[in-house]
Coordinates of C-alpha atoms in Angstrom, one line a residue:
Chain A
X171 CA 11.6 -4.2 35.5
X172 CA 13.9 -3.5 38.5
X173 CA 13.9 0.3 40.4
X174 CA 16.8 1.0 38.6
X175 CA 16.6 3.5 35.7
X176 CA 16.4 2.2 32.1
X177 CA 19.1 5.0 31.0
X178 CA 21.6 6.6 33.3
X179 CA 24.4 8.9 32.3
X180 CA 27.1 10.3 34.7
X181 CA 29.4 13.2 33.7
X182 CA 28.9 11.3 30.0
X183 CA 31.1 13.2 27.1
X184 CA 31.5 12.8 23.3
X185 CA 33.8 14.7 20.9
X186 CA 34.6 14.0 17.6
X187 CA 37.7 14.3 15.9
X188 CA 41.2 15.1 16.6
X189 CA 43.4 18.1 17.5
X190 CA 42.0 21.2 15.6
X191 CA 38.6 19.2 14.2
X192 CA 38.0 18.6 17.6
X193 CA 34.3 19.2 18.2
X194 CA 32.8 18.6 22.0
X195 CA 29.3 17.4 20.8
X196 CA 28.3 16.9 24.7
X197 CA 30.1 17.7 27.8
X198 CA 29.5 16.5 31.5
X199 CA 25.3 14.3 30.9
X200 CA 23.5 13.5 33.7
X201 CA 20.6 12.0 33.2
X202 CA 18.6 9.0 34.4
X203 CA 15.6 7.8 33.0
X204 CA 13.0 6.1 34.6
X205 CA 10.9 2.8 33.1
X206 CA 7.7 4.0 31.5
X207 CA 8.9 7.9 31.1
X208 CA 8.5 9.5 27.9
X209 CA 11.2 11.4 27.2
X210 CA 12.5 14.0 24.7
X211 CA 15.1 16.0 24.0
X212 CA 15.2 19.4 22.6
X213 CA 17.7 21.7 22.4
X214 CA 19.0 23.9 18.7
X215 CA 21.0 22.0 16.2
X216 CA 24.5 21.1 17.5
X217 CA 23.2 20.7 20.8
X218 CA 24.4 16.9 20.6
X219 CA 20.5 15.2 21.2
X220 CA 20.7 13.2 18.0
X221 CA 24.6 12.1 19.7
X222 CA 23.0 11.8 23.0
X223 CA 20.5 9.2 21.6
X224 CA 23.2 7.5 19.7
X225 CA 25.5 6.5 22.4
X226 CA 22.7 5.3 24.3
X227 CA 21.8 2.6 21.7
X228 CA 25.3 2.6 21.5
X229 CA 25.5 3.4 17.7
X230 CA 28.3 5.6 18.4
X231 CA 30.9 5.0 20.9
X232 CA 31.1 7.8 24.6
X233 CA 34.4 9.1 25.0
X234 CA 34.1 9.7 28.4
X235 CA 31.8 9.2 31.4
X236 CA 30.0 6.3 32.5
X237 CA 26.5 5.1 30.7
X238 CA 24.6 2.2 31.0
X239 CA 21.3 0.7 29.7
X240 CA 18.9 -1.4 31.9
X241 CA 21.7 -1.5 34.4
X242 CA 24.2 -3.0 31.4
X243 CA 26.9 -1.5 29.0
X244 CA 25.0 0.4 26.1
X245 CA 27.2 -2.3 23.7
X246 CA 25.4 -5.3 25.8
X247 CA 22.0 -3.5 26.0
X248 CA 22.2 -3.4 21.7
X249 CA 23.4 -7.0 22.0
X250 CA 20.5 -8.0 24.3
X251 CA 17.9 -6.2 21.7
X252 CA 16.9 -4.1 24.5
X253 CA 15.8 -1.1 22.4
X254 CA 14.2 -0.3 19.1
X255 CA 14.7 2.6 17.3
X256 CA 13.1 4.9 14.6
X257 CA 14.8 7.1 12.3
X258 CA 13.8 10.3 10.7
X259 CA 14.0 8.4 7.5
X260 CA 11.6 5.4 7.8
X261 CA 14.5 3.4 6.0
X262 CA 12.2 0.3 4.9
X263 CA 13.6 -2.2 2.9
X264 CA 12.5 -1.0 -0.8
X265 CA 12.4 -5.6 -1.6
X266 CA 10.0 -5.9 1.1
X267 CA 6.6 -5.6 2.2
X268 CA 5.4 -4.4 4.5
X269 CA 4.7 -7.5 6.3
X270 CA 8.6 -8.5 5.5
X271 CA 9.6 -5.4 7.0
X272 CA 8.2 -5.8 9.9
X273 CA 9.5 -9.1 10.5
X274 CA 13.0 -8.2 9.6
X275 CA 14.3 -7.8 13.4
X276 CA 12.0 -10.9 13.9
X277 CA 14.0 -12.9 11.2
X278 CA 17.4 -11.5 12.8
X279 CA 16.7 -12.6 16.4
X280 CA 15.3 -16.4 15.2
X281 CA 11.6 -15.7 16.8
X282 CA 9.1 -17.9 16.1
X283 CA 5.6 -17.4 14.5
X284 CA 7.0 -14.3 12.6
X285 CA 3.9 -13.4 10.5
X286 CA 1.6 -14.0 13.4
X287 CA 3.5 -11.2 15.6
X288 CA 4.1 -8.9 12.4
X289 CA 0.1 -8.9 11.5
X290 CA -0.8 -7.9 15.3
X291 CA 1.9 -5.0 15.3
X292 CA 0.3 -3.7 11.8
X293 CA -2.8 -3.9 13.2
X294 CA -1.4 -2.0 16.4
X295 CA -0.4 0.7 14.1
X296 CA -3.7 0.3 12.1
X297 CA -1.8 -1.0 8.7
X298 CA -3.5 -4.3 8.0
X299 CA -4.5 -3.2 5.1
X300 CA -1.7 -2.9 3.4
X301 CA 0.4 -5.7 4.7
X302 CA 1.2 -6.7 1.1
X303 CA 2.1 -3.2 0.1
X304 CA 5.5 -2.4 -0.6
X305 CA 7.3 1.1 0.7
X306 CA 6.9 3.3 -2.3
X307 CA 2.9 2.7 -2.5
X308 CA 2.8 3.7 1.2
X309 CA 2.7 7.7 2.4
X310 CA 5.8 9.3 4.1
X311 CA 3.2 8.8 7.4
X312 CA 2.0 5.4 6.8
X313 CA 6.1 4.7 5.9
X314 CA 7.0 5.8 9.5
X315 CA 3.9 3.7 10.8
X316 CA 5.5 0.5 9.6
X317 CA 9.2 1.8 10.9
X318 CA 7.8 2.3 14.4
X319 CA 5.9 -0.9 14.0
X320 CA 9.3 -2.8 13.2
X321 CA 11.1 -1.1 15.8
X322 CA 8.6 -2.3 18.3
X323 CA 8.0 -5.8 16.8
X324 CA 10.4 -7.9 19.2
X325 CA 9.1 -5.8 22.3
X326 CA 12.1 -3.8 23.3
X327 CA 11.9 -2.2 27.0
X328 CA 12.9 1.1 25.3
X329 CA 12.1 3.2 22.1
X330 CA 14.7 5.3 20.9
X331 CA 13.2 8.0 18.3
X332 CA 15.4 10.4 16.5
X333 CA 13.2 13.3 14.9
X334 CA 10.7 10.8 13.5
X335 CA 8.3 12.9 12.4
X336 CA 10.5 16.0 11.1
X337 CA 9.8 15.3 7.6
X338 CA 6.1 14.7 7.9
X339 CA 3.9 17.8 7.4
X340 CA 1.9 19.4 10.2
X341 CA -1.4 17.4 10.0
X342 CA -0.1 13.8 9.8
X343 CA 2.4 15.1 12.2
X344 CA -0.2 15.6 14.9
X345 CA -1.9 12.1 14.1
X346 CA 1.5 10.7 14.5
X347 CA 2.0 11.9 17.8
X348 CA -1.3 10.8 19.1
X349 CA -0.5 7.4 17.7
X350 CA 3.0 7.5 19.3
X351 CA 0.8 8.1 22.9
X352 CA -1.7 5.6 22.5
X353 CA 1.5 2.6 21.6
X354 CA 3.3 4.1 24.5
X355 CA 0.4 4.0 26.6
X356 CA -0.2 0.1 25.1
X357 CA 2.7 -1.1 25.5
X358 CA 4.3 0.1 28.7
X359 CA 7.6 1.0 26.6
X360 CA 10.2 3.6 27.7
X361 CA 10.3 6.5 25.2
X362 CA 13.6 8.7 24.4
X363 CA 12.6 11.1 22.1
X364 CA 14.8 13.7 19.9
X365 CA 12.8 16.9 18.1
X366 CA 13.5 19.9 17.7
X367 CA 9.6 21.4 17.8
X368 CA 8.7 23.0 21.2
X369 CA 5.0 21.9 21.0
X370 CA 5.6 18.6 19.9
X371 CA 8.0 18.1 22.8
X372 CA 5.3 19.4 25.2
X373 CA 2.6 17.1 24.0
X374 CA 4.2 14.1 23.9
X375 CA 6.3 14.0 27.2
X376 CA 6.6 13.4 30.7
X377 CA 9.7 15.3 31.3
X378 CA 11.1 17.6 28.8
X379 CA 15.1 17.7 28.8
X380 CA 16.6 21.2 27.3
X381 CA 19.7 21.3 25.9
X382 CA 22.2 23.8 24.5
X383 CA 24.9 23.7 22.4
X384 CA 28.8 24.3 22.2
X385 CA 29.3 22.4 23.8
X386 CA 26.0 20.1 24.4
X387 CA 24.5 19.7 27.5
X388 CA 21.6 19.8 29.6
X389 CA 20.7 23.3 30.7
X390 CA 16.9 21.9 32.0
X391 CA 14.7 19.4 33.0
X392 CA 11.2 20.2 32.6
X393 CA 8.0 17.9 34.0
X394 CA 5.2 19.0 31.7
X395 CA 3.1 17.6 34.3
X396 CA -0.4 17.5 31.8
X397 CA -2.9 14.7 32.2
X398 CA -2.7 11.6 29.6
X399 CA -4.5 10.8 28.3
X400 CA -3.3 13.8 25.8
X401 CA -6.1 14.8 22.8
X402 CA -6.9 17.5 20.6
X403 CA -8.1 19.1 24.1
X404 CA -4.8 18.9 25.2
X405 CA -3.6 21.2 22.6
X406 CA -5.7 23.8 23.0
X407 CA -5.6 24.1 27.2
X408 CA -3.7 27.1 28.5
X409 CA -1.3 24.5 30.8
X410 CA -0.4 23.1 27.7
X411 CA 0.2 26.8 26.3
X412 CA 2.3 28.0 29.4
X413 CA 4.3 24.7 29.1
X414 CA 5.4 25.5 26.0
X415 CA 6.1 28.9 26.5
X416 CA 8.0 27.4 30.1
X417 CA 10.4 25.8 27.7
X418 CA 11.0 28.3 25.0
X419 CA 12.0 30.3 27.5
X420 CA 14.2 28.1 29.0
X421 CA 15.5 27.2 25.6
X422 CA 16.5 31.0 25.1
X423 CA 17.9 31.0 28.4
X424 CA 20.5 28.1 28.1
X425 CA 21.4 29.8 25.0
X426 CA 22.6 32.8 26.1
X427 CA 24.6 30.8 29.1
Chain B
X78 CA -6.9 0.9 -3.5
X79 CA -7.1 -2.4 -2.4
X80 CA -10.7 -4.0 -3.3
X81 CA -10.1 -3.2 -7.1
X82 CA -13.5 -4.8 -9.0
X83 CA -12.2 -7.7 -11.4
X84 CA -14.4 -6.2 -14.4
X85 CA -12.1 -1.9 -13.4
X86 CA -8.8 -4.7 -12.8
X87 CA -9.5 -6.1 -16.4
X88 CA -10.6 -2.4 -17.7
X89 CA -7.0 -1.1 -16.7
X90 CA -5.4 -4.1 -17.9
X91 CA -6.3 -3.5 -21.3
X92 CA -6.1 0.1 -21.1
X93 CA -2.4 -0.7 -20.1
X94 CA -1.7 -2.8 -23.3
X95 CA -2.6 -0.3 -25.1
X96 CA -1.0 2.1 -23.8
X97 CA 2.0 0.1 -24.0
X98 CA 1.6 -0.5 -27.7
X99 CA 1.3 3.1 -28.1
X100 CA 4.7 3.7 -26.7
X101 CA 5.9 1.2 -29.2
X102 CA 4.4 2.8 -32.2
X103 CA 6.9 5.8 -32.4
X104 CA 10.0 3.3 -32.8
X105 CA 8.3 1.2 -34.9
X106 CA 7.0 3.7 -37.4
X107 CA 10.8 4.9 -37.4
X108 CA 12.4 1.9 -37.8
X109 CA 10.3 1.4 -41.2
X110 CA 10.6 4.6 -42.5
X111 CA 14.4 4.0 -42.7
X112 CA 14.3 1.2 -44.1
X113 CA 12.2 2.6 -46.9
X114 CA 14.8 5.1 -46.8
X115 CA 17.6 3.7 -46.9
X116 CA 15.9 1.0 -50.1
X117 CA 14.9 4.2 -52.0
X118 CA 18.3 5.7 -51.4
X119 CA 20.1 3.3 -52.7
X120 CA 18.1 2.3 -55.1
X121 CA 18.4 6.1 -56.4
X122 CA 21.7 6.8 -56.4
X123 CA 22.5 2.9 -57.5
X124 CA 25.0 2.5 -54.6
X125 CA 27.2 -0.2 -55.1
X126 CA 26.5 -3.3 -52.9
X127 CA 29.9 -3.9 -51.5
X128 CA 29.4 0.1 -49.9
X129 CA 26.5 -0.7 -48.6
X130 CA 23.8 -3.1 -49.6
X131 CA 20.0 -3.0 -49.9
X132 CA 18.1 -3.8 -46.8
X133 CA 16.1 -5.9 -49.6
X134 CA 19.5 -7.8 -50.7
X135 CA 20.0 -8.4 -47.1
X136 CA 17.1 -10.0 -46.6
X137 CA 17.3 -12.3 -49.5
X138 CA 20.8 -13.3 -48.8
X139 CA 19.7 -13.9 -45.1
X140 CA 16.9 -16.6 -46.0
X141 CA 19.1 -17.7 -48.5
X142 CA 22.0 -18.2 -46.2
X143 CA 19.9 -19.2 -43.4
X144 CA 21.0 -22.9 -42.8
X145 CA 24.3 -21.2 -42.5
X146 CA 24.7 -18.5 -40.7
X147 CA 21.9 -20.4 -38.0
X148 CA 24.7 -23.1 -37.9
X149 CA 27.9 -20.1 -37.3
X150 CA 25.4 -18.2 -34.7
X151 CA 24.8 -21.6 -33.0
X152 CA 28.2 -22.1 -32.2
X153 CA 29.4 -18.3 -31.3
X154 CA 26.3 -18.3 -28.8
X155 CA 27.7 -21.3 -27.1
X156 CA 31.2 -19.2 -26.6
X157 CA 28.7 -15.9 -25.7
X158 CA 26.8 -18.3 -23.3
X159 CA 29.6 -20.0 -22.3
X160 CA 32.2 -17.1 -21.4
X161 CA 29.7 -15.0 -20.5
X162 CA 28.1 -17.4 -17.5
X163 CA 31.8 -18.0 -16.6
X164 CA 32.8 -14.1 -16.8
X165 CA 29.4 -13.1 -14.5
X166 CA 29.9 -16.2 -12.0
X167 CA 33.5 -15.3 -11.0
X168 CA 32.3 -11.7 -11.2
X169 CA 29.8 -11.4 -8.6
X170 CA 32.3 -14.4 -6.4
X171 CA 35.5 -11.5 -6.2
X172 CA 32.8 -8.9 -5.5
X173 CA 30.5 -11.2 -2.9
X174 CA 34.2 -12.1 -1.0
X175 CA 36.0 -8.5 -2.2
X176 CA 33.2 -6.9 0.0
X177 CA 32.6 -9.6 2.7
X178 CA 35.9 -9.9 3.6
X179 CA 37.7 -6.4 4.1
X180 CA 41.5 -8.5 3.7
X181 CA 40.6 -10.1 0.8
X182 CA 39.7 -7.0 -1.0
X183 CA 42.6 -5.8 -0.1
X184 CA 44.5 -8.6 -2.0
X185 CA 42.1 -9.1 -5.0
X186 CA 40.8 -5.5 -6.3
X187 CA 43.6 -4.4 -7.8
X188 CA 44.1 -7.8 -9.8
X189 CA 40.6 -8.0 -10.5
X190 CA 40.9 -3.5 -11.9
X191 CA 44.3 -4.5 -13.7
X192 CA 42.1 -7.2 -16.0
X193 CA 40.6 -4.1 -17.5
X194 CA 43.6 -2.3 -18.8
X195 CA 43.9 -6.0 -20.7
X196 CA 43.2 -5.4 -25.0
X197 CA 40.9 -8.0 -26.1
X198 CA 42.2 -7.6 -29.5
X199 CA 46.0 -8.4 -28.1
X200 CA 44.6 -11.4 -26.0
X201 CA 42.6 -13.1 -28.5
X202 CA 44.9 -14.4 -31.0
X203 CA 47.1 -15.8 -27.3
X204 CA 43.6 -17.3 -26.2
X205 CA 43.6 -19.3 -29.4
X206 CA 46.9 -20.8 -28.8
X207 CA 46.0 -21.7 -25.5
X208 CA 43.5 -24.6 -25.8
X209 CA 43.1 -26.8 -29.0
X210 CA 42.2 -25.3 -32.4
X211 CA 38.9 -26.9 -32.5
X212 CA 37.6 -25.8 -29.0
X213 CA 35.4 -23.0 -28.1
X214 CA 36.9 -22.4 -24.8
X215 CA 39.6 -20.1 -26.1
X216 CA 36.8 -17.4 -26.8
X217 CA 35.2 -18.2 -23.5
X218 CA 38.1 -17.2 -22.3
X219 CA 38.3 -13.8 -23.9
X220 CA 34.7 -13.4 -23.3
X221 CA 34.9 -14.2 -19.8
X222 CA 37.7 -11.8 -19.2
X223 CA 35.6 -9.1 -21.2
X224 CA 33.2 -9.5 -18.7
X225 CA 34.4 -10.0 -15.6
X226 CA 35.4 -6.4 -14.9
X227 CA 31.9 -4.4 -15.7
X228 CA 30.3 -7.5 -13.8
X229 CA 33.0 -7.2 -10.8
X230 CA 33.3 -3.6 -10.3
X231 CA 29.7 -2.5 -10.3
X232 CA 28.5 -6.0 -7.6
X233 CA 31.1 -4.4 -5.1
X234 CA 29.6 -1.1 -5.6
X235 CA 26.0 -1.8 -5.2
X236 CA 26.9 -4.4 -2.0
X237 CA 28.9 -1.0 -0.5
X238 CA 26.6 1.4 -1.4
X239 CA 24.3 0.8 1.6
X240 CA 22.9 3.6 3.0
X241 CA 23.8 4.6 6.9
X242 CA 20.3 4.3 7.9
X243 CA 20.1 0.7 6.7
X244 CA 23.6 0.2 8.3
X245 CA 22.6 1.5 11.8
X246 CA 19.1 -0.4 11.8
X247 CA 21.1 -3.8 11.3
X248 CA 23.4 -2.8 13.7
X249 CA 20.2 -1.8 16.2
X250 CA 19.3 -5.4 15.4
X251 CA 22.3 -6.6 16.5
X252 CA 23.1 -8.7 13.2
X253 CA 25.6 -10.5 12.1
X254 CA 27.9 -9.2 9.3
X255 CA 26.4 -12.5 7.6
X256 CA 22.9 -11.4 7.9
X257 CA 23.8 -7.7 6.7
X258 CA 24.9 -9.2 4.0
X259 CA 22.6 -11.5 2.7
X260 CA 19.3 -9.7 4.2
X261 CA 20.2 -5.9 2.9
X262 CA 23.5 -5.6 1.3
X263 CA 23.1 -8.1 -1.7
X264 CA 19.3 -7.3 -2.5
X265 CA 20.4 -3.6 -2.5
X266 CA 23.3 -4.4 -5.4
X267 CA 20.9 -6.4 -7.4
X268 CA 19.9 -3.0 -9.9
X269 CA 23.9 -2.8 -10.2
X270 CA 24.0 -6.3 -10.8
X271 CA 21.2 -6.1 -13.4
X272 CA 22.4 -3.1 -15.1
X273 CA 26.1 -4.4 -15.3
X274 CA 24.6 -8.1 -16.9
X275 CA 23.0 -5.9 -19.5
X276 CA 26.5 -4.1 -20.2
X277 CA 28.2 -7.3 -20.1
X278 CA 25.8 -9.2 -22.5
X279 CA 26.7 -7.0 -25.3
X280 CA 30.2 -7.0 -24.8
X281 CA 30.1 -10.3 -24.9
X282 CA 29.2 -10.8 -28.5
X283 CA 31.4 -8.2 -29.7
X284 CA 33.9 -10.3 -27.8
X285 CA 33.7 -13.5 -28.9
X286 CA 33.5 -12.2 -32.8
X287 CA 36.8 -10.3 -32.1
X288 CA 38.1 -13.4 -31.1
X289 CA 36.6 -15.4 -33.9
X290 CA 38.5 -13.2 -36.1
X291 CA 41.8 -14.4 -35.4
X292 CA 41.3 -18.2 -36.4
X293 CA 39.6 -21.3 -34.8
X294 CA 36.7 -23.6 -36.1
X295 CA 35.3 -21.8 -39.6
X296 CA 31.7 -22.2 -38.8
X297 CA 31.0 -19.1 -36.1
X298 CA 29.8 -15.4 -37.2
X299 CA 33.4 -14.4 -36.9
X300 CA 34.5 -16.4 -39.3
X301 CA 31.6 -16.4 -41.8
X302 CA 31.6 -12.8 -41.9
X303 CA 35.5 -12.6 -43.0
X304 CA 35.5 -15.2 -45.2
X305 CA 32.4 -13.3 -47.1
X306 CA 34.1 -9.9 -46.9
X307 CA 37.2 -11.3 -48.0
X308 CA 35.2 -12.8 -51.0
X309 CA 33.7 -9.2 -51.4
X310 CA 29.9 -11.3 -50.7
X311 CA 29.0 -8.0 -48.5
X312 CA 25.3 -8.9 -48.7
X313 CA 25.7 -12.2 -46.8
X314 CA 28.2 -10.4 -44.3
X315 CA 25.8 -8.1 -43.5
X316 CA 23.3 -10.8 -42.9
X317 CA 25.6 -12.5 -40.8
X318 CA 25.8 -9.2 -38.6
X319 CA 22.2 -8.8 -39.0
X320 CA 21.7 -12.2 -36.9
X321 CA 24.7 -10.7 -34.4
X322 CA 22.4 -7.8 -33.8
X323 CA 19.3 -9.7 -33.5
X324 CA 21.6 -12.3 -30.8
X325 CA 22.3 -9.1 -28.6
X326 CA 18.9 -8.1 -28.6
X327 CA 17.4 -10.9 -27.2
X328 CA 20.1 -11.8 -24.8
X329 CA 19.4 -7.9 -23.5
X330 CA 15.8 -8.9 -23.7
X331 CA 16.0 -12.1 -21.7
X332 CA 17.8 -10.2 -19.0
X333 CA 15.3 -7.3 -18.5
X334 CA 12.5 -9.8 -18.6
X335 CA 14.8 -11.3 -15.4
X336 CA 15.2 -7.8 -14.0
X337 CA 11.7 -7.5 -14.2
X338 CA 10.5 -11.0 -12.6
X339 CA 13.5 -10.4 -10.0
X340 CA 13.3 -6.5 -8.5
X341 CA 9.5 -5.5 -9.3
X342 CA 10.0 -3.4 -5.9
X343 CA 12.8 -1.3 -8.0
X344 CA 12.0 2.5 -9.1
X345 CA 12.6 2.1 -12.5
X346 CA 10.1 -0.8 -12.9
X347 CA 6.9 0.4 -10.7
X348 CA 4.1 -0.9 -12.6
X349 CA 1.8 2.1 -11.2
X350 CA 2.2 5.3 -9.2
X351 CA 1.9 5.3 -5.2
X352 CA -2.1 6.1 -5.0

């Protein structure tokens, strides 16, 4: 990895639509984003963080501003299969097992010994067990497990998450998070992370980046400077308390700007 | 979930059977009470045979008749078979290019839609003017056409009904359009696929009988059953369309027992609940 940031925004803008649809999703994003960070962003509905992770794995185009991924065009970066990425929706392949869905990008990018790469990335994400399963006889958490497992498979310098664990309930949540730390921790990836739950931010990042909406943009940048690594411990310490309290309050703030 | 005993596996495996053959019993106690039914009825009222004959009559005529009407329903399945395989292979090809190649679809779908405003009933007698008397390949023809569009219409919509998710992963992936297609989009249209086939494999018989109706070779159920009618021999018409029915049902059959071996992963055919 060179010095120079995995993600770096300047002045970066988005709107959508023409003339009186015209919606300013994000408006003037800088950011840079250092290899090995875990990052998220939070910010209320309409604050443009889904958007913001978008362009940068270039799934939808910038309309203005300059981006770039490891040093290259977001377009290049996708090209290059320098990121992987995890949806709220696990979106597995309903035809293939688990195994199969893990190898998917595998299959796509030509790699060789496929099955020996996908069985060491379930058993990363402790799912050897049910390597011949198929999606439906799997649990909306064990589902994810496998997405983040594929999205990691071929080793991508950066993991873009997009509220993966909004439709999870609380407890598998909170294993899902400390499973998210222990893979970043293993495997030295860069983390962008989108959510809208204060805590969850807290817990899981390095720095915390607040935004507000119409029209997105960063009103904060927040170090949550606690100790990793982050356990149950973690969740019940006061700095861990007055961090999230630091950015609800900041949250509130940038709305009423 | 996973380390099942053999002696529990075979336990549920026969549990499964029966409860299978319970699920069966409902239909299959209907299905002789009408028939008692409808003997006693018109046994009762001493309904004339040309209205409607006596499932018992029926049967008689059918075994009596069999050498027959095997030989007429051995040559309308070869124009079923025939137009059929034809009507479902250029089907799914418009559809597979239609989607694949946004120009082409352009150009093609609203040929391939106008085939559907076509009458059978008005093409047949053409179809039979077409090619020589004696072949079957005019009713392939109208079976194939008959076909085609159910097959068509519901292939492009299961290969574009692809979910964004699924779109934006590939696209993550960085794969090719080709490997979109063959990796998500056409395993994703194969329940549309399946579900048009079993459309299409009933039409398909009604189709080639239509066809049979307006003249060709004698010995096909067409045929057989207009010549009997004609010769007020309803019992042995009713045969004939007995052995139609019974074509129909195992072509359907055949198909959902390919459905079946093909997309085990699909909803509808989940052999057990997620545990």
């Amino acid at each position: 990895m060179s010095d120079s940031p995995v993600v770096r925004a300047r002045n970066l803008g988005k709107t959508f639509g023409k003339g009186s649809d015209r919606v300013e999703a994000l408006r003037g994003i800088d950011l840079d984003i250092e290899s090995g960070e875990f990052v998220s962003l939070i910010g209320p509905s309409g604050c443009g963080k889904s958007t913001l992770l978008r362009l940068i794995g270039d799934l939808v185009p910038a309309s203005s501003g300059e981006l770039t991924v490891n040093g290259k065009s977001p377009q290049q970066a996708r090209l290059d299969r320098d990121y992987g990425i995890v949806f709220q929706k696990a979106t597995l392949l309903d035809w293939r097992t688990v195994t199969k869905n893990v190898e998917l990008p595998l299959e796509i990018m030509d790699e060789e010994a496929r099955s020996e790469r996908a069985a060491s990335m379930l058993d990363l994400v402790q799912l050897s067990d049910f390597a011949k399963h198929y999606p439906w006889q799997l649990s909306g958490g064990m589902q994810q497990r496998v997405a983040i497992a594929r999205a990691l498979a071929f080793e991508p310098s950066l993991l873009l998450m997009d509220e993966p664990f909004g439709a999870l309930d609380e407890m598998t949540r909170e294993l899902m998070q400390q499973e998210v730390l222990r893979l970043w921790q293993q495997t030295h990836t860069t983390v962008v992370f989108v959510t809208h739950s204060i805590p969850e931010a807290v817990f899981l990042s390095t720095r915390v980046i607040v935004m507000s909406a119409r029209p997105g943009r960063i009103t904060d940048r927040i170090e949550t400077q606690l100790p990793y690594p982050r356990t149950v411990d973690t969740r019940e310490s006061a700095a861990y308390y007055d961090k999230i309290t630091e950015v609800r309050e900041s949250l509130r703030r940038g709305d009423r700007q | 979930m996973t380390d099942t005993k053999p002696a529990a596996r075979e336990a549920t495996r026969t549990s499964e059977l029966r409860h299978r053959l319970r699920k069966h019993v409902p239909a299959a106690v209907l299905f002789v009470l009408g028939l008692v039914a409808w003997e006693g009825l018109i046994r009762a009222f001493d309904v004339e045979s040309f209205v409607l004959p006596a499932p018992s009559e029926i049967g008689s005529r059918l075994v009596d008749q069999w050498s027959v009407i095997m030989s007429a329903a051995g040559n309308t399945m070869i124009e079923v078979i025939g137009g059929l395989t034809a009507g479902v292979v250029l089907g799914v090809t418009v559809a597979l290019i239609s989607v694949r190649w946004e120009a082409a679809r352009e150009g093609i779908l609203p040929f391939a839609i106008a085939t559907n405003a076509m009458p059978i009933i008005a093409l047949a007698p053409i179809a039979n003017n077409m090619f020589p008397v004696t072949s079957p390949v005019s009713k392939m023809t109208v079976v194939a056409i008959v076909v085609f569009f159910p097959v068509m219409i519901n292939t492009v919509r299961g290969l574009t009904e692809v979910g964004t998710g699924e779109l934006e992963l590939m696209r993550s992936f960085a794969a090719t359009p080709r490997e979109l297609f063959t990796k998500v989009r056409i395993p994703s249209a194969l329940p549309y696929f399946f579900s048009a086939l079993k459309v299409a494999s009933t039409l398909s018989i009604i189709a080639a009988i239509v066809a049979e109706y307006f003249g060709g070779p004698q010995d096909v159920l067409g045929q057989y059953i207009i010549a009997k009618a004609n010769l007020f021999v309803f019992p042995d018409a009713w045969a004939a369309i007995l052995v139609a029915s019974a074509i129909g049902i195992a072509f359907y059959g055949i198909i959902l027992g390919a459905e079946r071996l093909v997309m085990s992963w699909h909803v509808s055919l989940r052999a057990t609940e997620a545990g």
